[in-house]
XYZ file of C-alpha atoms in Angstrom:
323
model
C -70.712 133.140 -19.271
C -70.851 129.386 -18.781
C -73.239 128.342 -16.024
C -72.094 125.762 -13.439
C -74.651 123.370 -12.082
C -75.112 120.961 -9.207
C -76.407 117.347 -9.723
C -78.800 115.725 -7.283
C -77.700 112.134 -8.103
C -80.501 109.973 -6.759
C -78.393 106.856 -7.025
C -76.121 107.891 -4.144
C -78.283 109.634 -1.527
C -81.658 109.274 0.101
C -84.536 111.697 -0.478
C -84.093 113.938 2.565
C -80.364 114.238 2.024
C -80.879 115.063 -1.625
C -83.115 118.032 -0.734
C -80.763 119.207 2.003
C -77.813 119.044 -0.387
C -79.678 121.113 -2.970
C -80.512 123.783 -0.403
C -76.788 124.049 0.423
C -75.890 124.121 -3.307
C -78.223 127.044 -3.797
C -76.575 128.806 -0.859
C -73.119 128.014 -2.317
C -74.006 129.823 -5.533
C -74.508 127.146 -8.155
C -76.317 128.479 -11.174
C -78.731 125.593 -11.790
C -79.387 122.016 -10.804
C -80.217 118.708 -12.457
C -81.535 115.459 -11.005
C -81.266 111.893 -12.245
C -84.450 109.805 -12.669
C -83.586 106.164 -11.759
C -85.221 103.054 -10.401
C -81.857 101.321 -9.763
C -78.400 102.606 -8.902
C -75.669 101.864 -11.476
C -73.642 99.883 -8.890
C -74.649 98.490 -5.497
C -71.991 100.549 -3.830
C -74.015 103.679 -4.586
C -76.834 102.322 -2.504
C -79.920 104.501 -3.279
C -82.646 105.285 -5.845
C -85.608 107.180 -4.429
C -88.472 108.493 -6.643
C -87.056 111.715 -8.036
C -90.403 113.419 -8.703
C -91.194 113.449 -4.963
C -87.667 114.706 -4.279
C -88.086 117.450 -6.915
C -91.410 118.582 -5.390
C -89.784 118.901 -1.978
C -86.767 120.584 -3.434
C -88.921 123.136 -5.324
C -90.491 124.293 -1.991
C -87.191 124.202 -0.054
C -85.362 126.436 -2.482
C -86.115 129.849 -3.928
C -83.708 130.667 -6.788
C -81.935 127.598 -8.252
C -83.428 126.150 -11.476
C -84.413 122.430 -11.485
C -84.284 119.823 -14.227
C -84.648 116.116 -14.850
C -81.408 114.702 -16.264
C -83.133 112.698 -17.680
C -86.596 111.198 -17.627
C -87.558 108.437 -20.014
C -91.231 109.148 -20.997
C -91.892 105.919 -22.837
C -91.795 102.644 -20.805
C -91.800 103.149 -17.038
C -93.856 106.293 -17.422
C -96.608 107.029 -19.936
C -96.026 110.437 -21.573
C -99.424 111.726 -20.392
C -98.271 111.132 -16.854
C -94.902 112.799 -17.491
C -96.700 115.882 -18.802
C -98.827 116.097 -15.616
C -95.779 115.672 -13.375
C -93.793 118.362 -15.299
C -96.615 120.880 -15.287
C -97.052 120.350 -11.542
C -93.270 120.829 -11.046
C -93.338 124.060 -13.002
C -96.098 125.384 -10.705
C -94.410 124.219 -7.526
C -91.064 125.754 -8.573
C -92.660 128.948 -9.777
C -91.222 128.634 -13.257
C -87.832 127.144 -12.429
C -88.292 123.637 -13.926
C -87.056 122.201 -17.193
C -88.052 118.724 -18.417
C -85.066 116.767 -19.611
C -86.063 113.722 -21.677
C -84.139 110.791 -23.156
C -84.696 107.361 -24.660
C -83.827 105.641 -21.380
C -81.700 102.822 -20.016
C -82.654 99.142 -19.625
C -81.401 99.434 -16.037
C -84.498 101.449 -15.069
C -87.134 100.595 -17.642
C -87.029 96.808 -17.381
C -88.877 96.888 -14.087
C -92.338 97.102 -15.698
C -91.722 94.052 -17.816
C -92.303 95.687 -21.163
C -89.103 94.485 -22.804
C -86.263 96.620 -24.141
C -86.750 97.812 -27.732
C -83.973 98.557 -30.171
C -82.586 102.063 -30.247
C -84.455 102.980 -33.423
C -87.743 102.020 -31.785
C -86.845 103.898 -28.601
C -86.230 107.040 -30.631
C -89.600 106.550 -32.354
C -91.231 106.269 -28.925
C -89.451 109.372 -27.655
C -90.593 111.428 -30.611
C -94.201 110.374 -30.147
C -93.938 111.008 -26.393
C -92.740 114.589 -26.934
C -95.643 115.220 -29.278
C -98.085 114.065 -26.606
C -96.465 116.063 -23.838
C -96.418 119.269 -25.877
C -100.044 118.758 -26.868
C -100.989 118.459 -23.180
C -98.948 121.481 -22.258
C -101.064 123.406 -24.805
C -104.290 122.840 -22.781
C -107.579 121.301 -23.780
C -108.400 117.638 -24.229
C -105.934 115.457 -26.121
C -106.836 112.261 -27.997
C -104.029 110.371 -29.597
C -103.843 107.092 -31.512
C -100.265 106.445 -32.294
C -97.763 103.724 -33.143
C -96.677 103.321 -29.528
C -99.107 105.239 -27.324
C -102.806 105.927 -26.955
C -104.210 108.890 -25.082
C -107.925 108.946 -24.293
C -109.370 112.451 -23.672
C -106.611 113.610 -21.419
C -106.324 117.139 -20.068
C -103.993 118.888 -17.566
C -106.162 120.759 -15.143
C -103.304 122.683 -13.505
C -101.114 124.341 -16.109
C -98.399 126.900 -15.597
C -98.518 130.160 -17.528
C -95.326 129.014 -19.329
C -94.794 125.278 -19.909
C -91.465 123.825 -18.919
C -88.826 123.884 -21.714
C -88.099 120.406 -23.000
C -84.491 119.119 -23.306
C -83.552 116.029 -25.262
C -80.529 113.910 -24.456
C -78.180 113.031 -27.337
C -75.405 110.541 -27.988
C -75.280 110.337 -31.818
C -76.656 111.692 -35.091
C -80.122 110.208 -34.775
C -80.734 111.637 -31.312
C -79.258 114.964 -32.332
C -81.739 115.186 -35.225
C -84.606 114.595 -32.748
C -83.215 117.100 -30.225
C -82.728 119.793 -32.864
C -86.203 119.374 -34.210
C -88.146 118.673 -31.027
C -86.230 120.137 -28.126
C -85.835 123.597 -26.582
C -82.357 122.561 -25.395
C -79.887 119.697 -25.761
C -78.395 117.446 -23.088
C -75.191 115.402 -23.265
C -72.684 113.720 -20.999
C -69.653 113.906 -23.318
C -67.745 117.062 -24.422
C -68.123 116.351 -28.117
C -68.440 119.350 -30.380
C -69.769 117.168 -33.161
C -72.890 116.445 -31.123
C -73.614 120.146 -30.814
C -72.809 120.730 -34.519
C -75.332 118.005 -35.400
C -77.819 119.575 -33.037
C -77.385 122.891 -34.749
C -77.805 121.397 -38.238
C -81.164 119.996 -37.276
C -82.645 123.160 -35.815
C -80.800 123.599 -32.497
C -78.867 126.712 -33.310
C -79.089 129.262 -30.503
C -80.695 126.877 -28.026
C -79.111 126.082 -24.620
C -76.776 123.076 -24.381
C -76.313 121.347 -21.061
C -73.433 119.034 -20.302
C -72.504 116.950 -17.299
C -69.372 115.399 -15.837
C -68.382 113.577 -12.627
C -65.867 114.917 -10.151
C -64.654 113.610 -6.813
C -63.594 116.113 -4.241
C -61.792 115.021 -1.040
C -58.874 116.562 0.837
C -57.244 113.102 0.490
C -56.791 112.354 -3.213
C -56.343 108.678 -2.502
C -59.689 108.535 -0.694
C -61.273 110.410 -3.567
C -59.920 107.935 -6.116
C -61.081 104.964 -4.004
C -64.569 106.388 -3.846
C -64.662 107.239 -7.570
C -63.573 103.770 -8.484
C -65.991 102.090 -6.119
C -69.068 104.088 -7.185
C -68.448 105.559 -10.641
C -66.351 103.216 -12.722
C -69.417 102.439 -14.810
C -69.203 105.912 -16.315
C -66.620 104.984 -18.936
C -68.688 102.292 -20.575
C -70.249 104.698 -23.121
C -73.871 105.140 -23.803
C -74.257 102.277 -26.237
C -73.210 99.895 -23.419
C -74.769 101.761 -20.461
C -78.187 101.947 -22.000
C -78.385 98.191 -22.564
C -77.310 96.539 -19.299
C -80.316 95.533 -17.149
C -79.025 95.430 -13.518
C -76.310 96.795 -11.166
C -74.753 93.312 -11.155
C -74.380 93.591 -14.970
C -72.439 96.847 -14.409
C -70.317 95.132 -11.775
C -69.406 92.433 -14.271
C -68.886 94.855 -17.124
C -66.541 97.059 -15.135
C -64.588 94.428 -13.238
C -61.419 95.171 -15.151
C -61.659 98.980 -14.910
C -58.629 100.069 -12.896
C -58.117 103.045 -10.588
C -55.675 104.407 -13.189
C -58.509 104.321 -15.691
C -60.744 106.232 -13.349
C -58.027 108.762 -12.469
C -57.551 109.502 -16.141
C -61.255 110.269 -16.577
C -62.397 111.894 -13.289
C -60.676 114.696 -11.308
C -60.028 113.441 -7.820
C -58.759 115.421 -4.802
C -58.939 119.081 -3.959
C -56.714 120.816 -6.516
C -59.074 123.284 -8.324
C -56.843 123.349 -11.452
C -57.561 119.647 -12.098
C -61.306 120.281 -11.889
C -61.025 123.343 -14.194
C -59.044 121.185 -16.662
C -61.828 118.557 -16.716
C -64.567 121.121 -17.231
C -62.865 123.161 -19.879
C -63.433 120.774 -22.832
C -67.186 121.184 -22.315
C -66.934 124.950 -22.523
C -64.629 124.724 -25.573
C -67.092 122.310 -27.270
C -69.819 124.941 -26.919
C -71.822 123.887 -23.845
C -73.469 126.843 -22.208
C -74.263 124.999 -18.959
C -72.214 122.356 -17.237
C -73.518 120.273 -14.347
C -70.977 118.674 -11.939
C -71.660 115.359 -10.227
C -69.783 115.101 -6.881
C -69.314 111.360 -6.276
C -70.422 109.996 -2.923
C -73.565 110.790 -1.017
C -71.824 111.407 2.246
C -69.200 113.648 0.605
C -71.694 116.285 -0.629
C -71.585 118.867 2.179
C -67.752 119.111 2.397
C -67.685 119.392 -1.384
C -70.310 122.198 -1.361
C -68.353 124.120 1.213
C -65.199 123.760 -0.930
C -67.092 124.632 -4.075
C -68.446 127.864 -2.579
C -65.050 128.853 -1.296
C -62.701 127.569 -4.016
C -64.140 125.672 -7.012
C -66.853 128.006 -8.255
C -64.576 131.120 -8.179
C -61.882 129.161 -10.002
C -64.287 127.921 -12.680
C -65.747 131.387 -13.243
C -62.306 132.964 -13.460
C -61.222 130.323 -15.996
C -64.426 130.136 -18.114
C -66.199 133.403 -17.614
């Protein structure tokens, strides 16, 4: 059965609200959760970007069942991989084994803040591979010394380790990242329902491993209000990863998406409260081979009505259609 997840999107709600929303998502019956790790929102209209690791710690103690996951953390520029390993191990302990560490090569939008420049994609993939090596070594216990191409680690050790380390997921968007994910990851992460990504993941060692997808939705009893909100806050989504990873600021996304129309958004994101439209949007992910699909409800203030509707209508419809 395909699992249906809830997204704590830190770009659109403050820290207390994010935790409260996840508590309600657990009550509503979502199978798992993911959380974005941003320093900036994509667009100013989203209006938020708290530190997700503090939010995750609070969420771990406020919930009891629902799995947690970063979707995704960049362990190379804004964070040193030794620090990411410590944070992830701590989260696994706080959540009592419910945490997965989703990793990716990052976006300029978030990583530029430390002034380290923005490397080419080939270099970013090299950095990600080296970071995963360091993180896994630290998860193994003992002191770690590392002299690498991109990172140094000086006699580091994690003093609080869970019995089972968090599984590591790797985000993919093309052949090169699929090769990394298949070889290095315990699961794969994607935001497009492309079967060829999963086929490439399998070719490089990913066969049989979980595959987690994500897509935006916009529930509202008024379809016009839903479309307005989706266009205002989520029109960046159609840019594609090669564009979205490079732009450095919300104002850049404002400029890049100024000609995206509401019709464009309506063609890509289900808006309203007709469950069939949401099932239709989710189905390509299941048909492509994703075993877990996380939904992003657009709009921080629209979460609780959406969660009530999801419990009552959407989750039963998705399980009937995809189970």
